[in-house]
Amino acid sequence: MARLIGGVGSSHVPAIGNAIEQKLQGEPYWKPFFKGYEPVWQWMEEKKPDVAILVYNDHGLNFFLDAMPTFAIGAAAEYQNADEGWGLKPLDPFKGDPDFSWHLIDSLVHDEFDITMCQEMQVDHGFTVPMSLMWPQQALRDQVKVIPLCVNVVQYPFPTARRCLRLGEAIGRAVASYEEDLDVVILGTGGLSHQLDGERAGHINREFDMEFLGRLKDDPEWLLQFTNYELAEKVGSQGVEMIMWLIMRGALGDNIRELSRNYHIPISNTAAGVVLFETLLP
Ligand code: DHB
Ligand code: FE
């Protein structure tokens, strides 16, 4: 049977992709940020997950404002990256697992999550930056198959934080009912607080981010008290991306431990966070 062995929450600022490409990890600006990923690299090296379910948001590469699915999942054998204009060199294609995708789709739809299914899907920095962060070398990325799960946090109305947490729980059930012997990791990405445009550009709410990170393991429902409009006020219009971390958290269930956490301000205009959870398997 497939097992969810752990989950990671991570930011996806495009500049991180450039820093990895240019090998700037040791520079003073980047060092405290990348240091937070060392436990994740060690854990990935030790656990060698077979598949990563990557929860992220597309920023206009694959979906645009004319047709915006609330939740969409990839069911392709391969996912291409393309130039979106952030100065990021497109990464090599990522290998999918269509059989597992179709199982997830089937299970989610029967669990009343009517997800958009995509047999072709291009992936943007929201996907590629977390992939490069988890597995910085191409050879490492080639060892893990990916399932992109895309969430609309671009065009209102967004799904509620509650819906995200519940979708995560349904993903947990879907993984547990897959008959293949696979170790699966789930990544919840985007956030933390940031606003890229308008009068409040550069807005960061450290206190809120710290509370969110501190409660994520034992009290993820804490975030559900806020509407997405309230969240945008508190953490910035793009900070709302943090609701995607709840999908990761919901999938893991409550039998987990937190192995590491880091918070760093700012990367670009954004508060960057990383957290690593491991499931305690029976
Ligand atoms: C930045 C953050 C994002 O979430 C994004 O999608 C693009 C850019 C930034 O901080 O530069
Ligand atoms: Fe973003």
PDB file of N, CA and C in Angstrom, residues 36-100:
ATOM      1  N   GLY A  36      17.875  26.611   6.639  1.00  0.00           N
ATOM      2  CA  GLY A  36      16.612  26.017   7.089  1.00  0.00           C
ATOM      3  C   GLY A  36      16.227  24.771   6.312  1.00  0.00           C
ATOM      4  N   TYR A  37      16.845  24.567   5.158  1.00  0.00           N
ATOM      5  CA  TYR A  37      16.499  23.402   4.321  1.00  0.00           C
ATOM      6  C   TYR A  37      17.412  22.206   4.562  1.00  0.00           C
ATOM      7  N   GLU A  38      18.475  22.410   5.349  1.00  0.00           N
ATOM      8  CA  GLU A  38      19.409  21.292   5.550  1.00  0.00           C
ATOM      9  C   GLU A  38      18.731  20.050   6.133  1.00  0.00           C
ATOM     10  N   PRO A  39      17.868  20.228   7.176  1.00  0.00           N
ATOM     11  CA  PRO A  39      17.187  19.032   7.698  1.00  0.00           C
ATOM     12  C   PRO A  39      16.283  18.370   6.656  1.00  0.00           C
ATOM     13  N   VAL A  40      15.718  19.176   5.768  1.00  0.00           N
ATOM     14  CA  VAL A  40      14.849  18.623   4.720  1.00  0.00           C
ATOM     15  C   VAL A  40      15.691  17.796   3.747  1.00  0.00           C
ATOM     16  N   TRP A  41      16.849  18.333   3.346  1.00  0.00           N
ATOM     17  CA  TRP A  41      17.719  17.589   2.413  1.00  0.00           C
ATOM     18  C   TRP A  41      18.150  16.255   3.026  1.00  0.00           C
ATOM     19  N   GLN A  42      18.509  16.306   4.330  1.00  0.00           N
ATOM     20  CA  GLN A  42      18.948  15.067   4.997  1.00  0.00           C
ATOM     21  C   GLN A  42      17.807  14.059   5.048  1.00  0.00           C
ATOM     22  N   TRP A  43      16.629  14.563   5.360  1.00  0.00           N
ATOM     23  CA  TRP A  43      15.467  13.678   5.485  1.00  0.00           C
ATOM     24  C   TRP A  43      15.118  13.056   4.130  1.00  0.00           C
ATOM     25  N   MET A  44      15.145  13.865   3.075  1.00  0.00           N
ATOM     26  CA  MET A  44      14.829  13.357   1.728  1.00  0.00           C
ATOM     27  C   MET A  44      15.863  12.311   1.305  1.00  0.00           C
ATOM     28  N   GLU A  45      17.127  12.569   1.639  1.00  0.00           N
ATOM     29  CA  GLU A  45      18.216  11.660   1.300  1.00  0.00           C
ATOM     30  C   GLU A  45      18.019  10.310   2.013  1.00  0.00           C
ATOM     31  N   GLU A  46      17.579  10.399   3.267  1.00  0.00           N
ATOM     32  CA  GLU A  46      17.385   9.188   4.063  1.00  0.00           C
ATOM     33  C   GLU A  46      16.127   8.421   3.621  1.00  0.00           C
ATOM     34  N   LYS A  47      15.051   9.142   3.389  1.00  0.00           N
ATOM     35  CA  LYS A  47      13.744   8.487   3.137  1.00  0.00           C
ATOM     36  C   LYS A  47      13.515   8.149   1.665  1.00  0.00           C
ATOM     37  N   LYS A  48      14.155   8.911   0.778  1.00  0.00           N
ATOM     38  CA  LYS A  48      14.002   8.667  -0.663  1.00  0.00           C
ATOM     39  C   LYS A  48      12.558   8.381  -1.079  1.00  0.00           C
ATOM     40  N   PRO A  49      11.670   9.359  -0.941  1.00  0.00           N
ATOM     41  CA  PRO A  49      10.281   9.132  -1.343  1.00  0.00           C
ATOM     42  C   PRO A  49      10.185   8.805  -2.842  1.00  0.00           C
ATOM     43  N   ASP A  50       9.204   7.968  -3.180  1.00  0.00           N
ATOM     44  CA  ASP A  50       9.008   7.586  -4.584  1.00  0.00           C
ATOM     45  C   ASP A  50       8.244   8.656  -5.348  1.00  0.00           C
ATOM     46  N   VAL A  51       7.295   9.285  -4.652  1.00  0.00           N
ATOM     47  CA  VAL A  51       6.407  10.247  -5.314  1.00  0.00           C
ATOM     48  C   VAL A  51       6.215  11.470  -4.432  1.00  0.00           C
ATOM     49  N   ALA A  52       6.152  12.644  -5.045  1.00  0.00           N
ATOM     50  CA  ALA A  52       5.818  13.876  -4.328  1.00  0.00           C
ATOM     51  C   ALA A  52       4.505  14.429  -4.887  1.00  0.00           C
ATOM     52  N   ILE A  53       3.542  14.641  -3.995  1.00  0.00           N
ATOM     53  CA  ILE A  53       2.336  15.384  -4.378  1.00  0.00           C
ATOM     54  C   ILE A  53       2.650  16.837  -4.065  1.00  0.00           C
ATOM     55  N   LEU A  54       2.660  17.666  -5.084  1.00  0.00           N
ATOM     56  CA  LEU A  54       3.109  19.049  -4.873  1.00  0.00           C
ATOM     57  C   LEU A  54       1.916  20.002  -4.997  1.00  0.00           C
ATOM     58  N   VAL A  55       1.487  20.530  -3.874  1.00  0.00           N
ATOM     59  CA  VAL A  55       0.354  21.463  -3.823  1.00  0.00           C
ATOM     60  C   VAL A  55       0.901  22.864  -4.043  1.00  0.00           C
ATOM     61  N   TYR A  56       0.418  23.522  -5.083  1.00  0.00           N
ATOM     62  CA  TYR A  56       0.999  24.825  -5.434  1.00  0.00           C
ATOM     63  C   TYR A  56      -0.042  25.647  -6.171  1.00  0.00           C
ATOM     64  N   ASN A  57       0.304  26.894  -6.475  1.00  0.00           N
ATOM     65  CA  ASN A  57      -0.580  27.676  -7.333  1.00  0.00           C
ATOM     66  C   ASN A  57       0.129  28.069  -8.609  1.00  0.00           C
ATOM     67  N   ASP A  58      -0.624  27.953  -9.697  1.00  0.00           N
ATOM     68  CA  ASP A  58      -0.155  28.425 -10.990  1.00  0.00           C
ATOM     69  C   ASP A  58      -0.357  29.945 -11.014  1.00  0.00           C
ATOM     70  N   HIS A  59       0.605  30.663 -11.613  1.00  0.00           N
ATOM     71  CA  HIS A  59       0.541  32.133 -11.614  1.00  0.00           C
ATOM     72  C   HIS A  59       0.250  32.676 -13.010  1.00  0.00           C
ATOM     73  N   GLY A  60      -0.435  31.917 -13.850  1.00  0.00           N
ATOM     74  CA  GLY A  60      -0.790  32.424 -15.172  1.00  0.00           C
ATOM     75  C   GLY A  60      -0.073  31.713 -16.299  1.00  0.00           C
ATOM     76  N   LEU A  61       0.672  30.649 -15.987  1.00  0.00           N
ATOM     77  CA  LEU A  61       1.352  29.904 -17.055  1.00  0.00           C
ATOM     78  C   LEU A  61       0.408  28.883 -17.681  1.00  0.00           C
ATOM     79  N   ASN A  62      -0.161  28.023 -16.856  1.00  0.00           N
ATOM     80  CA  ASN A  62      -1.045  26.978 -17.391  1.00  0.00           C
ATOM     81  C   ASN A  62      -2.515  27.402 -17.392  1.00  0.00           C
ATOM     82  N   PHE A  63      -2.912  28.127 -16.348  1.00  0.00           N
ATOM     83  CA  PHE A  63      -4.298  28.610 -16.270  1.00  0.00           C
ATOM     84  C   PHE A  63      -4.283  30.131 -16.294  1.00  0.00           C
ATOM     85  N   PHE A  64      -5.315  30.706 -16.895  1.00  0.00           N
ATOM     86  CA  PHE A  64      -5.399  32.165 -16.874  1.00  0.00           C
ATOM     87  C   PHE A  64      -6.787  32.576 -16.403  1.00  0.00           C
ATOM     88  N   LEU A  65      -7.033  33.889 -16.343  1.00  0.00           N
ATOM     89  CA  LEU A  65      -8.251  34.376 -15.702  1.00  0.00           C
ATOM     90  C   LEU A  65      -9.521  33.949 -16.452  1.00  0.00           C
ATOM     91  N   ASP A  66      -9.377  33.570 -17.717  1.00  0.00           N
ATOM     92  CA  ASP A  66     -10.565  33.177 -18.488  1.00  0.00           C
ATOM     93  C   ASP A  66     -11.155  31.852 -18.034  1.00  0.00           C
ATOM     94  N   ALA A  67     -10.327  30.970 -17.496  1.00  0.00           N
ATOM     95  CA  ALA A  67     -10.816  29.652 -17.067  1.00  0.00           C
ATOM     96  C   ALA A  67      -9.946  29.195 -15.909  1.00  0.00           C
ATOM     97  N   MET A  68     -10.481  29.311 -14.702  1.00  0.00           N
ATOM     98  CA  MET A  68      -9.646  29.115 -13.509  1.00  0.00           C
ATOM     99  C   MET A  68     -10.241  28.026 -12.617  1.00  0.00           C
ATOM    100  N   PRO A  69      -9.694  26.815 -12.674  1.00  0.00           N
ATOM    101  CA  PRO A  69     -10.213  25.774 -11.788  1.00  0.00           C
ATOM    102  C   PRO A  69      -9.835  26.056 -10.335  1.00  0.00           C
ATOM    103  N   THR A  70     -10.723  25.729  -9.424  1.00  0.00           N
ATOM    104  CA  THR A  70     -10.419  25.916  -7.997  1.00  0.00           C
ATOM    105  C   THR A  70      -9.332  24.944  -7.560  1.00  0.00           C
ATOM    106  N   PHE A  71      -9.513  23.671  -7.938  1.00  0.00           N
ATOM    107  CA  PHE A  71      -8.492  22.651  -7.674  1.00  0.00           C
ATOM    108  C   PHE A  71      -8.277  21.874  -8.972  1.00  0.00           C
ATOM    109  N   ALA A  72      -7.029  21.669  -9.355  1.00  0.00           N
ATOM    110  CA  ALA A  72      -6.737  20.902 -10.570  1.00  0.00           C
ATOM    111  C   ALA A  72      -5.559  19.977 -10.293  1.00  0.00           C
ATOM    112  N   ILE A  73      -5.631  18.782 -10.862  1.00  0.00           N
ATOM    113  CA  ILE A  73      -4.567  17.807 -10.601  1.00  0.00           C
ATOM    114  C   ILE A  73      -4.029  17.295 -11.924  1.00  0.00           C
ATOM    115  N   GLY A  74      -2.743  17.077 -11.972  1.00  0.00           N
ATOM    116  CA  GLY A  74      -2.108  16.569 -13.183  1.00  0.00           C
ATOM    117  C   GLY A  74      -2.266  15.060 -13.286  1.00  0.00           C
ATOM    118  N   ALA A  75      -2.482  14.597 -14.529  1.00  0.00           N
ATOM    119  CA  ALA A  75      -2.539  13.150 -14.782  1.00  0.00           C
ATOM    120  C   ALA A  75      -1.685  12.851 -16.015  1.00  0.00           C
ATOM    121  N   ALA A  76      -0.549  13.506 -16.093  1.00  0.00           N
ATOM    122  CA  ALA A  76       0.323  13.371 -17.262  1.00  0.00           C
ATOM    123  C   ALA A  76       1.537  12.502 -16.923  1.00  0.00           C
ATOM    124  N   ALA A  77       2.180  12.003 -17.968  1.00  0.00           N
ATOM    125  CA  ALA A  77       3.406  11.226 -17.769  1.00  0.00           C
ATOM    126  C   ALA A  77       4.593  12.160 -17.563  1.00  0.00           C
ATOM    127  N   GLU A  78       4.428  13.420 -17.987  1.00  0.00           N
ATOM    128  CA  GLU A  78       5.529  14.380 -17.903  1.00  0.00           C
ATOM    129  C   GLU A  78       4.960  15.795 -17.796  1.00  0.00           C
ATOM    130  N   TYR A  79       5.662  16.638 -17.058  1.00  0.00           N
ATOM    131  CA  TYR A  79       5.228  18.034 -16.889  1.00  0.00           C
ATOM    132  C   TYR A  79       6.363  18.953 -17.326  1.00  0.00           C
ATOM    133  N   GLN A  80       6.051  19.830 -18.268  1.00  0.00           N
ATOM    134  CA  GLN A  80       7.074  20.751 -18.792  1.00  0.00           C
ATOM    135  C   GLN A  80       7.016  22.068 -18.025  1.00  0.00           C
ATOM    136  N   ASN A  81       8.173  22.648 -17.853  1.00  0.00           N
ATOM    137  CA  ASN A  81       8.313  23.988 -17.298  1.00  0.00           C
ATOM    138  C   ASN A  81       8.575  24.935 -18.486  1.00  0.00           C
ATOM    139  N   ALA A  82       8.256  26.217 -18.320  1.00  0.00           N
ATOM    140  CA  ALA A  82       8.487  27.170 -19.411  1.00  0.00           C
ATOM    141  C   ALA A  82       8.921  28.509 -18.827  1.00  0.00           C
ATOM    142  N   ASP A  83       9.469  29.340 -19.665  1.00  0.00           N
ATOM    143  CA  ASP A  83       9.941  30.659 -19.221  1.00  0.00           C
ATOM    144  C   ASP A  83       8.745  31.555 -18.926  1.00  0.00           C
ATOM    145  N   GLU A  84       8.659  32.056 -17.690  1.00  0.00           N
ATOM    146  CA  GLU A  84       7.549  32.954 -17.322  1.00  0.00           C
ATOM    147  C   GLU A  84       8.018  34.381 -17.166  1.00  0.00           C
ATOM    148  N   GLY A  85       9.284  34.639 -17.357  1.00  0.00           N
ATOM    149  CA  GLY A  85       9.762  36.009 -17.298  1.00  0.00           C
ATOM    150  C   GLY A  85      10.369  36.425 -15.969  1.00  0.00           C
ATOM    151  N   TRP A  86      10.671  35.493 -15.074  1.00  0.00           N
ATOM    152  CA  TRP A  86      11.321  35.841 -13.812  1.00  0.00           C
ATOM    153  C   TRP A  86      12.838  35.686 -13.923  1.00  0.00           C
ATOM    154  N   GLY A  87      13.319  35.452 -15.142  1.00  0.00           N
ATOM    155  CA  GLY A  87      14.758  35.233 -15.313  1.00  0.00           C
ATOM    156  C   GLY A  87      15.166  33.832 -14.918  1.00  0.00           C
ATOM    157  N   LEU A  88      14.182  32.963 -14.730  1.00  0.00           N
ATOM    158  CA  LEU A  88      14.482  31.582 -14.341  1.00  0.00           C
ATOM    159  C   LEU A  88      14.697  30.743 -15.595  1.00  0.00           C
ATOM    160  N   LYS A  89      15.792  29.987 -15.572  1.00  0.00           N
ATOM    161  CA  LYS A  89      16.042  29.089 -16.701  1.00  0.00           C
ATOM    162  C   LYS A  89      15.070  27.910 -16.581  1.00  0.00           C
ATOM    163  N   PRO A  90      14.298  27.605 -17.623  1.00  0.00           N
ATOM    164  CA  PRO A  90      13.358  26.471 -17.482  1.00  0.00           C
ATOM    165  C   PRO A  90      14.082  25.188 -17.082  1.00  0.00           C
ATOM    166  N   LEU A  91      13.480  24.467 -16.166  1.00  0.00           N
ATOM    167  CA  LEU A  91      14.059  23.200 -15.718  1.00  0.00           C
ATOM    168  C   LEU A  91      13.622  22.077 -16.666  1.00  0.00           C
ATOM    169  N   ASP A  92      14.367  20.976 -16.595  1.00  0.00           N
ATOM    170  CA  ASP A  92      14.009  19.800 -17.397  1.00  0.00           C
ATOM    171  C   ASP A  92      12.610  19.322 -16.999  1.00  0.00           C
ATOM    172  N   PRO A  93      11.941  18.605 -17.893  1.00  0.00           N
ATOM    173  CA  PRO A  93      10.597  18.103 -17.548  1.00  0.00           C
ATOM    174  C   PRO A  93      10.630  17.200 -16.307  1.00  0.00           C
ATOM    175  N   PHE A  94       9.490  17.161 -15.629  1.00  0.00           N
ATOM    176  CA  PHE A  94       9.346  16.344 -14.421  1.00  0.00           C
ATOM    177  C   PHE A  94       8.512  15.112 -14.768  1.00  0.00           C
ATOM    178  N   LYS A  95       8.921  13.985 -14.185  1.00  0.00           N
ATOM    179  CA  LYS A  95       8.246  12.723 -14.488  1.00  0.00           C
ATOM    180  C   LYS A  95       6.992  12.545 -13.630  1.00  0.00           C
ATOM    181  N   GLY A  96       5.853  12.266 -14.273  1.00  0.00           N
ATOM    182  CA  GLY A  96       4.613  12.042 -13.536  1.00  0.00           C
ATOM    183  C   GLY A  96       4.371  10.574 -13.246  1.00  0.00           C
ATOM    184  N   ASP A  97       3.243  10.285 -12.650  1.00  0.00           N
ATOM    185  CA  ASP A  97       2.821   8.918 -12.343  1.00  0.00           C
ATOM    186  C   ASP A  97       1.325   8.845 -12.655  1.00  0.00           C
ATOM    187  N   PRO A  98       0.983   8.687 -13.961  1.00  0.00           N
ATOM    188  CA  PRO A  98      -0.434   8.770 -14.341  1.00  0.00           C
ATOM    189  C   PRO A  98      -1.331   7.782 -13.603  1.00  0.00           C
ATOM    190  N   ASP A  99      -0.853   6.558 -13.358  1.00  0.00           N
ATOM    191  CA  ASP A  99      -1.720   5.581 -12.667  1.00  0.00           C
ATOM    192  C   ASP A  99      -2.097   6.089 -11.279  1.00  0.00           C
ATOM    193  N   PHE A 100      -1.112   6.647 -10.588  1.00  0.00           N
ATOM    194  CA  PHE A 100      -1.379   7.164  -9.232  1.00  0.00           C
ATOM    195  C   PHE A 100      -2.293   8.395  -9.325  1.00  0.00           C
TER     196      PHE A 100
END
